[in-house]
PDB file of C-alpha atoms in Angstrom:
ATOM      1  CA  MET A   1      -8.687 -17.068  23.432  1.00  0.00           C
ATOM      2  CA  GLU A   2     -11.435 -17.427  20.822  1.00  0.00           C
ATOM      3  CA  PHE A   3     -13.808 -14.480  21.176  1.00  0.00           C
ATOM      4  CA  PHE A   4     -16.229 -14.876  18.269  1.00  0.00           C
ATOM      5  CA  LYS A   5     -16.873 -17.743  15.890  1.00  0.00           C
ATOM      6  CA  ALA A   6     -19.110 -18.333  12.881  1.00  0.00           C
ATOM      7  CA  VAL A   7     -19.638 -21.877  11.614  1.00  0.00           C
ATOM      8  CA  ASN A   8     -20.921 -22.669   8.102  1.00  0.00           C
ATOM      9  CA  VAL A   9     -23.033 -19.519   7.801  1.00  0.00           C
ATOM     10  CA  SER A  10     -25.127 -19.366   4.612  1.00  0.00           C
ATOM     11  CA  LYS A  11     -27.585 -16.789   3.278  1.00  0.00           C
ATOM     12  CA  GLN A  12     -29.563 -16.641   0.045  1.00  0.00           C
ATOM     13  CA  PHE A  13     -31.792 -13.844  -1.291  1.00  0.00           C
ATOM     14  CA  GLN A  14     -34.208 -15.360  -3.814  1.00  0.00           C
ATOM     15  CA  HIS A  15     -31.861 -16.841  -6.435  1.00  0.00           C
ATOM     16  CA  HIS A  16     -28.733 -14.986  -5.252  1.00  0.00           C
ATOM     17  CA  VAL A  17     -26.358 -16.777  -2.874  1.00  0.00           C
ATOM     18  CA  ALA A  18     -24.878 -14.076  -0.627  1.00  0.00           C
ATOM     19  CA  LEU A  19     -22.926 -16.393   1.711  1.00  0.00           C
ATOM     20  CA  ASP A  20     -22.023 -20.025   1.181  1.00  0.00           C
ATOM     21  CA  ARG A  21     -20.977 -21.906   4.348  1.00  0.00           C
ATOM     22  CA  VAL A  22     -18.625 -19.217   5.642  1.00  0.00           C
ATOM     23  CA  SER A  23     -16.731 -19.941   8.868  1.00  0.00           C
ATOM     24  CA  ILE A  24     -14.391 -17.584  10.739  1.00  0.00           C
ATOM     25  CA  SER A  25     -12.749 -17.496  14.164  1.00  0.00           C
ATOM     26  CA  LEU A  26     -11.729 -14.258  15.924  1.00  0.00           C
ATOM     27  CA  PRO A  27      -9.082 -14.258  18.664  1.00  0.00           C
ATOM     28  CA  LYS A  28      -9.882 -12.000  21.610  1.00  0.00           C
ATOM     29  CA  GLN A  29      -8.463  -8.447  21.457  1.00  0.00           C
ATOM     30  CA  SER A  30      -7.471  -8.727  17.805  1.00  0.00           C
ATOM     31  CA  ILE A  31      -8.234  -6.765  14.644  1.00  0.00           C
ATOM     32  CA  TYR A  32      -9.765  -9.132  12.121  1.00  0.00           C
ATOM     33  CA  GLY A  33     -10.005  -8.051   8.496  1.00  0.00           C
ATOM     34  CA  LEU A  34     -12.807  -9.128   6.174  1.00  0.00           C
ATOM     35  CA  LEU A  35     -11.276  -8.592   2.778  1.00  0.00           C
ATOM     36  CA  GLY A  36     -12.941  -8.908  -0.603  1.00  0.00           C
ATOM     37  CA  PRO A  37     -14.376  -7.012  -3.583  1.00  0.00           C
ATOM     38  CA  ASN A  38     -17.687  -5.173  -3.458  1.00  0.00           C
ATOM     39  CA  GLY A  39     -20.550  -7.657  -3.628  1.00  0.00           C
ATOM     40  CA  ALA A  40     -18.489 -10.529  -2.223  1.00  0.00           C
ATOM     41  CA  GLY A  41     -20.760 -11.019   0.805  1.00  0.00           C
ATOM     42  CA  LYS A  42     -18.901  -9.056   3.497  1.00  0.00           C
ATOM     43  CA  THR A  43     -21.742  -6.686   4.365  1.00  0.00           C
ATOM     44  CA  THR A  44     -24.304  -9.510   4.477  1.00  0.00           C
ATOM     45  CA  PHE A  45     -22.040 -11.358   6.906  1.00  0.00           C
ATOM     46  CA  ILE A  46     -21.707  -8.264   9.098  1.00  0.00           C
ATOM     47  CA  ARG A  47     -25.481  -7.738   9.116  1.00  0.00           C
ATOM     48  CA  ILE A  48     -25.911 -11.331  10.291  1.00  0.00           C
ATOM     49  CA  ILE A  49     -23.433 -10.793  13.141  1.00  0.00           C
ATOM     50  CA  ASN A  50     -25.417  -7.683  14.137  1.00  0.00           C
ATOM     51  CA  GLN A  51     -28.651  -9.716  14.020  1.00  0.00           C
ATOM     52  CA  ILE A  52     -30.118  -7.364  11.409  1.00  0.00           C
ATOM     53  CA  THR A  53     -30.471 -10.312   9.035  1.00  0.00           C
ATOM     54  CA  ALA A  54     -30.886 -13.954  10.052  1.00  0.00           C
ATOM     55  CA  PRO A  55     -28.773 -16.664   8.389  1.00  0.00           C
ATOM     56  CA  ASP A  56     -30.487 -19.468   6.506  1.00  0.00           C
ATOM     57  CA  SER A  57     -28.156 -21.943   8.179  1.00  0.00           C
ATOM     58  CA  GLY A  58     -25.056 -22.038  10.352  1.00  0.00           C
ATOM     59  CA  GLU A  59     -24.233 -20.984  13.897  1.00  0.00           C
ATOM     60  CA  LEU A  60     -22.576 -17.972  15.548  1.00  0.00           C
ATOM     61  CA  PHE A  61     -20.917 -17.934  18.970  1.00  0.00           C
ATOM     62  CA  PHE A  62     -20.048 -14.973  21.215  1.00  0.00           C
ATOM     63  CA  GLU A  63     -17.489 -15.875  23.906  1.00  0.00           C
ATOM     64  CA  GLY A  64     -18.515 -19.519  23.672  1.00  0.00           C
ATOM     65  CA  GLU A  65     -22.273 -18.874  23.863  1.00  0.00           C
ATOM     66  CA  LYS A  66     -24.662 -18.992  20.936  1.00  0.00           C
ATOM     67  CA  LEU A  67     -25.217 -15.441  19.675  1.00  0.00           C
ATOM     68  CA  ARG A  68     -28.358 -14.009  21.314  1.00  0.00           C
ATOM     69  CA  PRO A  69     -30.237 -10.675  21.146  1.00  0.00           C
ATOM     70  CA  ARG A  70     -28.779  -9.718  24.547  1.00  0.00           C
ATOM     71  CA  HIS A  71     -25.285  -9.705  23.030  1.00  0.00           C
ATOM     72  CA  ILE A  72     -26.160  -6.756  20.787  1.00  0.00           C
ATOM     73  CA  THR A  73     -25.454  -4.291  23.624  1.00  0.00           C
ATOM     74  CA  ARG A  74     -21.844  -5.488  23.588  1.00  0.00           C
ATOM     75  CA  ILE A  75     -21.425  -4.776  19.866  1.00  0.00           C
ATOM     76  CA  GLY A  76     -20.682  -1.443  18.181  1.00  0.00           C
ATOM     77  CA  TYR A  77     -21.424  -1.228  14.458  1.00  0.00           C
ATOM     78  CA  LEU A  78     -20.390   1.463  11.971  1.00  0.00           C
ATOM     79  CA  PRO A  79     -22.118   0.592   8.670  1.00  0.00           C
ATOM     80  CA  GLU A  80     -20.844   1.606   5.253  1.00  0.00           C
ATOM     81  CA  GLU A  81     -24.139   3.403   4.577  1.00  0.00           C
ATOM     82  CA  ARG A  82     -23.918   6.343   6.976  1.00  0.00           C
ATOM     83  CA  GLY A  83     -27.140   7.955   8.184  1.00  0.00           C
ATOM     84  CA  LEU A  84     -27.882  10.859  10.529  1.00  0.00           C
ATOM     85  CA  TYR A  85     -31.049  12.959  10.933  1.00  0.00           C
ATOM     86  CA  LYS A  86     -30.141  16.048   8.919  1.00  0.00           C
ATOM     87  CA  LYS A  87     -32.463  18.517  10.650  1.00  0.00           C
ATOM     88  CA  MET A  88     -31.332  17.686  14.203  1.00  0.00           C
ATOM     89  CA  LYS A  89     -28.523  19.508  15.949  1.00  0.00           C
ATOM     90  CA  VAL A  90     -25.302  17.522  15.997  1.00  0.00           C
ATOM     91  CA  GLY A  91     -24.928  17.388  19.776  1.00  0.00           C
ATOM     92  CA  GLU A  92     -28.558  16.471  20.450  1.00  0.00           C
ATOM     93  CA  GLN A  93     -28.444  13.673  17.911  1.00  0.00           C
ATOM     94  CA  ALA A  94     -25.215  12.280  19.348  1.00  0.00           C
ATOM     95  CA  ILE A  95     -26.758  12.378  22.848  1.00  0.00           C
ATOM     96  CA  TYR A  96     -29.881  10.605  21.560  1.00  0.00           C
ATOM     97  CA  LEU A  97     -27.831   7.845  19.920  1.00  0.00           C
ATOM     98  CA  ALA A  98     -25.698   7.459  23.048  1.00  0.00           C
ATOM     99  CA  GLN A  99     -28.823   7.113  25.198  1.00  0.00           C
ATOM    100  CA  LEU A 100     -30.046   4.345  22.893  1.00  0.00           C
ATOM    101  CA  LYS A 101     -26.862   2.501  23.897  1.00  0.00           C
ATOM    102  CA  GLY A 102     -27.803   2.851  27.574  1.00  0.00           C
ATOM    103  CA  ILE A 103     -25.605   5.828  28.506  1.00  0.00           C
ATOM    104  CA  PRO A 104     -27.339   8.371  30.826  1.00  0.00           C
ATOM    105  CA  ARG A 105     -27.721  11.852  29.327  1.00  0.00           C
ATOM    106  CA  HIS A 106     -25.326  13.689  31.676  1.00  0.00           C
ATOM    107  CA  GLU A 107     -22.649  11.026  31.172  1.00  0.00           C
ATOM    108  CA  ALA A 108     -23.214  11.026  27.405  1.00  0.00           C
ATOM    109  CA  ILE A 109     -22.698  14.794  27.192  1.00  0.00           C
ATOM    110  CA  LYS A 110     -19.417  14.595  29.116  1.00  0.00           C
ATOM    111  CA  LYS A 111     -18.062  11.712  27.030  1.00  0.00           C
ATOM    112  CA  LEU A 112     -19.252  13.132  23.721  1.00  0.00           C
ATOM    113  CA  LYS A 113     -17.694  16.554  24.302  1.00  0.00           C
ATOM    114  CA  HIS A 114     -14.394  14.872  25.153  1.00  0.00           C
ATOM    115  CA  TRP A 115     -14.457  12.966  21.846  1.00  0.00           C
ATOM    116  CA  PHE A 116     -15.751  15.937  19.838  1.00  0.00           C
ATOM    117  CA  GLU A 117     -12.830  18.009  21.091  1.00  0.00           C
ATOM    118  CA  LYS A 118     -10.398  15.189  20.337  1.00  0.00           C
ATOM    119  CA  PHE A 119     -11.735  14.918  16.766  1.00  0.00           C
ATOM    120  CA  ASP A 120     -11.792  18.734  16.341  1.00  0.00           C
ATOM    121  CA  ILE A 121     -15.567  19.017  15.798  1.00  0.00           C
ATOM    122  CA  LEU A 122     -16.680  20.531  19.135  1.00  0.00           C
ATOM    123  CA  ASN A 123     -17.475  23.855  17.422  1.00  0.00           C
ATOM    124  CA  TRP A 124     -20.184  22.020  15.448  1.00  0.00           C
ATOM    125  CA  TRP A 125     -22.051  20.793  18.542  1.00  0.00           C
ATOM    126  CA  ASP A 126     -24.984  23.227  18.089  1.00  0.00           C
ATOM    127  CA  LYS A 127     -25.022  23.152  14.272  1.00  0.00           C
ATOM    128  CA  LYS A 128     -27.510  21.108  12.279  1.00  0.00           C
ATOM    129  CA  VAL A 129     -26.273  17.825  10.825  1.00  0.00           C
ATOM    130  CA  GLU A 130     -27.004  19.052   7.290  1.00  0.00           C
ATOM    131  CA  GLU A 131     -24.273  21.696   7.771  1.00  0.00           C
ATOM    132  CA  LEU A 132     -21.578  19.064   8.367  1.00  0.00           C
ATOM    133  CA  SER A 133     -19.189  17.892   5.699  1.00  0.00           C
ATOM    134  CA  LYS A 134     -19.221  14.189   4.904  1.00  0.00           C
ATOM    135  CA  GLY A 135     -16.023  13.674   6.883  1.00  0.00           C
ATOM    136  CA  MET A 136     -17.384  15.484   9.943  1.00  0.00           C
ATOM    137  CA  ALA A 137     -20.598  13.438   9.867  1.00  0.00           C
ATOM    138  CA  GLN A 138     -18.545  10.247   9.705  1.00  0.00           C
ATOM    139  CA  LYS A 139     -16.518  11.376  12.721  1.00  0.00           C
ATOM    140  CA  VAL A 140     -19.767  11.813  14.675  1.00  0.00           C
ATOM    141  CA  GLN A 141     -20.906   8.302  13.774  1.00  0.00           C
ATOM    142  CA  PHE A 142     -17.525   6.802  14.632  1.00  0.00           C
ATOM    143  CA  ILE A 143     -17.666   8.471  18.065  1.00  0.00           C
ATOM    144  CA  VAL A 144     -21.206   7.242  18.746  1.00  0.00           C
ATOM    145  CA  THR A 145     -20.206   3.713  17.675  1.00  0.00           C
ATOM    146  CA  ILE A 146     -17.386   3.426  20.212  1.00  0.00           C
ATOM    147  CA  LEU A 147     -18.822   5.571  23.034  1.00  0.00           C
ATOM    148  CA  HIS A 148     -20.378   2.733  25.074  1.00  0.00           C
ATOM    149  CA  LYS A 149     -17.078   0.782  24.966  1.00  0.00           C
ATOM    150  CA  PRO A 150     -18.400  -2.360  23.251  1.00  0.00           C
ATOM    151  CA  ASP A 151     -16.429  -5.589  23.436  1.00  0.00           C
ATOM    152  CA  LEU A 152     -16.838  -6.204  19.694  1.00  0.00           C
ATOM    153  CA  LEU A 153     -16.503  -3.355  17.194  1.00  0.00           C
ATOM    154  CA  ILE A 154     -17.480  -3.772  13.551  1.00  0.00           C
ATOM    155  CA  PHE A 155     -16.336  -1.193  10.992  1.00  0.00           C
ATOM    156  CA  ASP A 156     -17.608  -1.531   7.412  1.00  0.00           C
ATOM    157  CA  GLU A 157     -15.339   0.519   5.092  1.00  0.00           C
ATOM    158  CA  PRO A 158     -14.644   3.055   7.899  1.00  0.00           C
ATOM    159  CA  PHE A 159     -12.223   5.191   5.863  1.00  0.00           C
ATOM    160  CA  SER A 160     -14.568   5.822   2.934  1.00  0.00           C
ATOM    161  CA  GLY A 161     -14.690   9.562   2.179  1.00  0.00           C
ATOM    162  CA  PHE A 162     -11.914  10.568   4.585  1.00  0.00           C
ATOM    163  CA  ASP A 163      -8.812  12.554   3.655  1.00  0.00           C
ATOM    164  CA  PRO A 164      -5.423  10.980   4.529  1.00  0.00           C
ATOM    165  CA  ILE A 165      -5.032  12.971   7.774  1.00  0.00           C
ATOM    166  CA  ASN A 166      -8.359  11.784   9.161  1.00  0.00           C
ATOM    167  CA  VAL A 167      -7.739   8.240   7.913  1.00  0.00           C
ATOM    168  CA  ASN A 168      -4.601   8.174  10.049  1.00  0.00           C
ATOM    169  CA  LEU A 169      -6.565   9.604  12.994  1.00  0.00           C
ATOM    170  CA  LEU A 170      -9.107   6.780  12.772  1.00  0.00           C
ATOM    171  CA  LYS A 171      -6.406   4.145  12.312  1.00  0.00           C
ATOM    172  CA  ASP A 172      -4.690   5.325  15.494  1.00  0.00           C
ATOM    173  CA  GLU A 173      -7.985   5.181  17.399  1.00  0.00           C
ATOM    174  CA  ILE A 174      -8.762   1.663  16.140  1.00  0.00           C
ATOM    175  CA  LEU A 175      -5.337   0.467  17.287  1.00  0.00           C
ATOM    176  CA  THR A 176      -5.901   2.119  20.680  1.00  0.00           C
ATOM    177  CA  LEU A 177      -9.303   0.433  21.008  1.00  0.00           C
ATOM    178  CA  ARG A 178      -7.648  -2.942  20.408  1.00  0.00           C
ATOM    179  CA  LYS A 179      -4.952  -2.117  22.966  1.00  0.00           C
ATOM    180  CA  ASN A 180      -7.659  -1.249  25.511  1.00  0.00           C
ATOM    181  CA  GLY A 181      -9.419  -4.593  25.131  1.00  0.00           C
ATOM    182  CA  SER A 182     -11.797  -4.396  22.173  1.00  0.00           C
ATOM    183  CA  THR A 183     -11.992  -7.023  19.456  1.00  0.00           C
ATOM    184  CA  VAL A 184     -12.435  -5.447  16.022  1.00  0.00           C
ATOM    185  CA  ILE A 185     -13.879  -6.668  12.732  1.00  0.00           C
ATOM    186  CA  PHE A 186     -12.688  -4.440   9.913  1.00  0.00           C
ATOM    187  CA  SER A 187     -14.342  -4.870   6.513  1.00  0.00           C
ATOM    188  CA  THR A 188     -12.699  -3.429   3.414  1.00  0.00           C
ATOM    189  CA  HIS A 189     -11.592  -4.084  -0.150  1.00  0.00           C
ATOM    190  CA  ASN A 190      -8.306  -2.214   0.457  1.00  0.00           C
ATOM    191  CA  MET A 191      -5.420  -4.602   1.106  1.00  0.00           C
ATOM    192  CA  ALA A 192      -3.062  -1.817   2.214  1.00  0.00           C
ATOM    193  CA  SER A 193      -5.282  -0.926   5.188  1.00  0.00           C
ATOM    194  CA  VAL A 194      -5.610  -4.599   6.103  1.00  0.00           C
ATOM    195  CA  GLU A 195      -1.838  -5.099   6.150  1.00  0.00           C
ATOM    196  CA  GLU A 196      -1.370  -2.004   8.300  1.00  0.00           C
ATOM    197  CA  LEU A 197      -4.060  -2.726  10.910  1.00  0.00           C
ATOM    198  CA  CYS A 198      -5.106  -6.359  11.009  1.00  0.00           C
ATOM    199  CA  ASP A 199      -3.727  -9.329  12.921  1.00  0.00           C
ATOM    200  CA  HIS A 200      -5.878 -11.894  11.083  1.00  0.00           C
ATOM    201  CA  ILE A 201      -7.881 -11.818   7.865  1.00  0.00           C
ATOM    202  CA  ALA A 202     -10.413 -13.772   5.870  1.00  0.00           C
ATOM    203  CA  LEU A 203     -10.765 -13.284   2.131  1.00  0.00           C
ATOM    204  CA  ILE A 204     -14.342 -13.598   0.868  1.00  0.00           C
ATOM    205  CA  ASP A 205     -15.187 -13.752  -2.829  1.00  0.00           C
ATOM    206  CA  ASN A 206     -18.360 -14.849  -4.599  1.00  0.00           C
ATOM    207  CA  ALA A 207     -20.011 -15.670  -1.254  1.00  0.00           C
ATOM    208  CA  LYS A 208     -17.253 -18.109  -0.212  1.00  0.00           C
ATOM    209  CA  LYS A 209     -14.318 -17.823   2.164  1.00  0.00           C
ATOM    210  CA  ILE A 210     -11.208 -18.246   0.031  1.00  0.00           C
ATOM    211  CA  LEU A 211      -8.618 -18.151   2.815  1.00  0.00           C
ATOM    212  CA  GLU A 212      -8.202 -17.257   6.490  1.00  0.00           C
ATOM    213  CA  GLY A 213      -5.222 -16.814   8.746  1.00  0.00           C
ATOM    214  CA  ASN A 214      -2.567 -14.649  10.328  1.00  0.00           C
ATOM    215  CA  VAL A 215      -1.695 -11.651   8.142  1.00  0.00           C
ATOM    216  CA  LYS A 216       2.079 -12.141   8.329  1.00  0.00           C
ATOM    217  CA  GLU A 217       1.823 -15.838   7.483  1.00  0.00           C
ATOM    218  CA  ILE A 218      -0.498 -15.171   4.545  1.00  0.00           C
ATOM    219  CA  LYS A 219       1.796 -12.431   3.225  1.00  0.00           C
ATOM    220  CA  ASN A 220       4.768 -14.779   3.384  1.00  0.00           C
ATOM    221  CA  THR A 221       2.813 -17.467   1.558  1.00  0.00           C
ATOM    222  CA  TYR A 222       1.072 -15.420  -1.128  1.00  0.00           C
ATOM    223  CA  ARG A 223       3.142 -12.265  -1.546  1.00  0.00           C
ATOM    224  CA  THR A 224       6.498 -13.660  -2.724  1.00  0.00           C
ATOM    225  CA  ASN A 225       8.115 -11.325  -5.298  1.00  0.00           C
ATOM    226  CA  THR A 226       5.477  -8.660  -4.677  1.00  0.00           C
ATOM    227  CA  TYR A 227       6.069  -4.921  -5.110  1.00  0.00           C
ATOM    228  CA  ARG A 228       4.108  -1.721  -4.526  1.00  0.00           C
ATOM    229  CA  TYR A 229       4.225   1.208  -6.966  1.00  0.00           C
ATOM    230  CA  VAL A 230       2.556   4.621  -6.869  1.00  0.00           C
ATOM    231  CA  VAL A 231       1.950   6.210 -10.283  1.00  0.00           C
ATOM    232  CA  ARG A 232       0.804   9.796 -10.874  1.00  0.00           C
ATOM    233  CA  ASN A 233      -1.778  10.672 -13.571  1.00  0.00           C
ATOM    234  CA  MET A 234      -2.119   7.171 -15.012  1.00  0.00           C
ATOM    235  CA  SER A 235      -4.359   7.363 -18.081  1.00  0.00           C
ATOM    236  CA  ASP A 236      -4.422   3.707 -19.150  1.00  0.00           C
ATOM    237  CA  HIS A 237      -5.826   0.756 -17.232  1.00  0.00           C
ATOM    238  CA  PRO A 238      -2.761  -0.829 -15.569  1.00  0.00           C
ATOM    239  CA  GLN A 239      -3.571  -4.322 -16.828  1.00  0.00           C
ATOM    240  CA  THR A 240      -3.234  -3.173 -20.447  1.00  0.00           C
ATOM    241  CA  ILE A 241       0.321  -1.876 -20.062  1.00  0.00           C
ATOM    242  CA  LEU A 242       1.921  -4.584 -17.920  1.00  0.00           C
ATOM    243  CA  PRO A 243       4.420  -6.857 -19.667  1.00  0.00           C
ATOM    244  CA  ASN A 244       4.223 -10.628 -19.573  1.00  0.00           C
ATOM    245  CA  GLY A 245       5.426 -12.126 -16.308  1.00  0.00           C
ATOM    246  CA  ILE A 246       3.948  -9.411 -14.062  1.00  0.00           C
ATOM    247  CA  GLN A 247       0.542  -9.935 -12.457  1.00  0.00           C
ATOM    248  CA  LEU A 248      -1.628  -7.097 -11.129  1.00  0.00           C
ATOM    249  CA  LEU A 249      -2.835  -8.086  -7.634  1.00  0.00           C
ATOM    250  CA  GLU A 250      -4.484  -4.809  -6.658  1.00  0.00           C
ATOM    251  CA  SER A 251      -5.080  -1.311  -8.014  1.00  0.00           C
ATOM    252  CA  THR A 252      -6.425   1.588  -5.922  1.00  0.00           C
ATOM    253  CA  GLN A 253      -7.086   5.185  -6.961  1.00  0.00           C
ATOM    254  CA  ASP A 254      -6.745   8.292  -4.778  1.00  0.00           C
ATOM    255  CA  GLU A 255      -7.320  11.470  -6.793  1.00  0.00           C
ATOM    256  CA  ASN A 256      -4.462  11.559  -9.349  1.00  0.00           C
ATOM    257  CA  LEU A 257      -2.411   8.787  -7.701  1.00  0.00           C
ATOM    258  CA  THR A 258      -2.742   5.114  -8.617  1.00  0.00           C
ATOM    259  CA  THR A 259      -1.271   2.494  -6.279  1.00  0.00           C
ATOM    260  CA  LEU A 260      -0.367  -0.823  -7.912  1.00  0.00           C
ATOM    261  CA  ILE A 261       0.458  -4.082  -6.146  1.00  0.00           C
ATOM    262  CA  LEU A 262       2.392  -6.225  -8.628  1.00  0.00           C
ATOM    263  CA  GLN A 263       3.664  -9.781  -8.374  1.00  0.00           C
ATOM    264  CA  LEU A 264       6.439 -11.192 -10.523  1.00  0.00           C
ATOM    265  CA  GLN A 265       5.926 -14.645 -11.957  1.00  0.00           C
ATOM    266  CA  HIS A 266       9.722 -15.161 -11.932  1.00  0.00           C
ATOM    267  CA  ASN A 267      12.613 -14.106  -9.691  1.00  0.00           C
ATOM    268  CA  ASP A 268      13.727 -10.939 -11.487  1.00  0.00           C
ATOM    269  CA  LYS A 269      12.909  -7.552  -9.987  1.00  0.00           C
ATOM    270  CA  PRO A 270      10.974  -5.126 -12.211  1.00  0.00           C
ATOM    271  CA  ASN A 271      12.934  -2.276 -13.775  1.00  0.00           C
TER     272      ASN A 271
END
């Protein structure tokens, strides 16, 4: 069943075209990846879905109805730019944000303490936000985003700043949310996360949708003769050391490890 649809959505800021007639279709209870480099238009698109920014043209539909302000209560949004009030106590701020979503205070406290314990941050309940590490603060915002059980969840680069253990924790929770009925939009520039989590993807680049479809089908179509390598302490840019016949599809850096996605332009495996 089609849960959310955008049709020919465009947005321009002065002389900069942020989105150019972008259309997507989300199946219900799926994880949908918005993939593309920084500046491609992903965040603008997400802000339009959240009704923070209005499109110049195009239409958006939520369960068959035109997207309206009343639908915002059914959406949970974790933006890339995190923001908490640093001088407030962690628990009080989480309660305040939960109440903004319509959850009564006593119910919010019960639910929040359950999630704080699950994410191993309950001991920080009475601390000030400014005492939290970046990862802890992001856990708080993730919890507040999902607490009111929205039908549509939107995560913009949710793993930014997390160590591998907490990345896996969030991935497991996102998969559980999908299993329990949520539809998820997951925005990232990291193809590895998309392949691991998403059922469907759209690739956006230079304000345009380049492709859209089922992840497995797209991989079969575009990833023939593709290999993944992890290199330690790489000093040179990978593109400068690759021989002819091997194309660099993606390069990601995590401390001293560089992950390369390479595609052969012929049928021989790399040495």
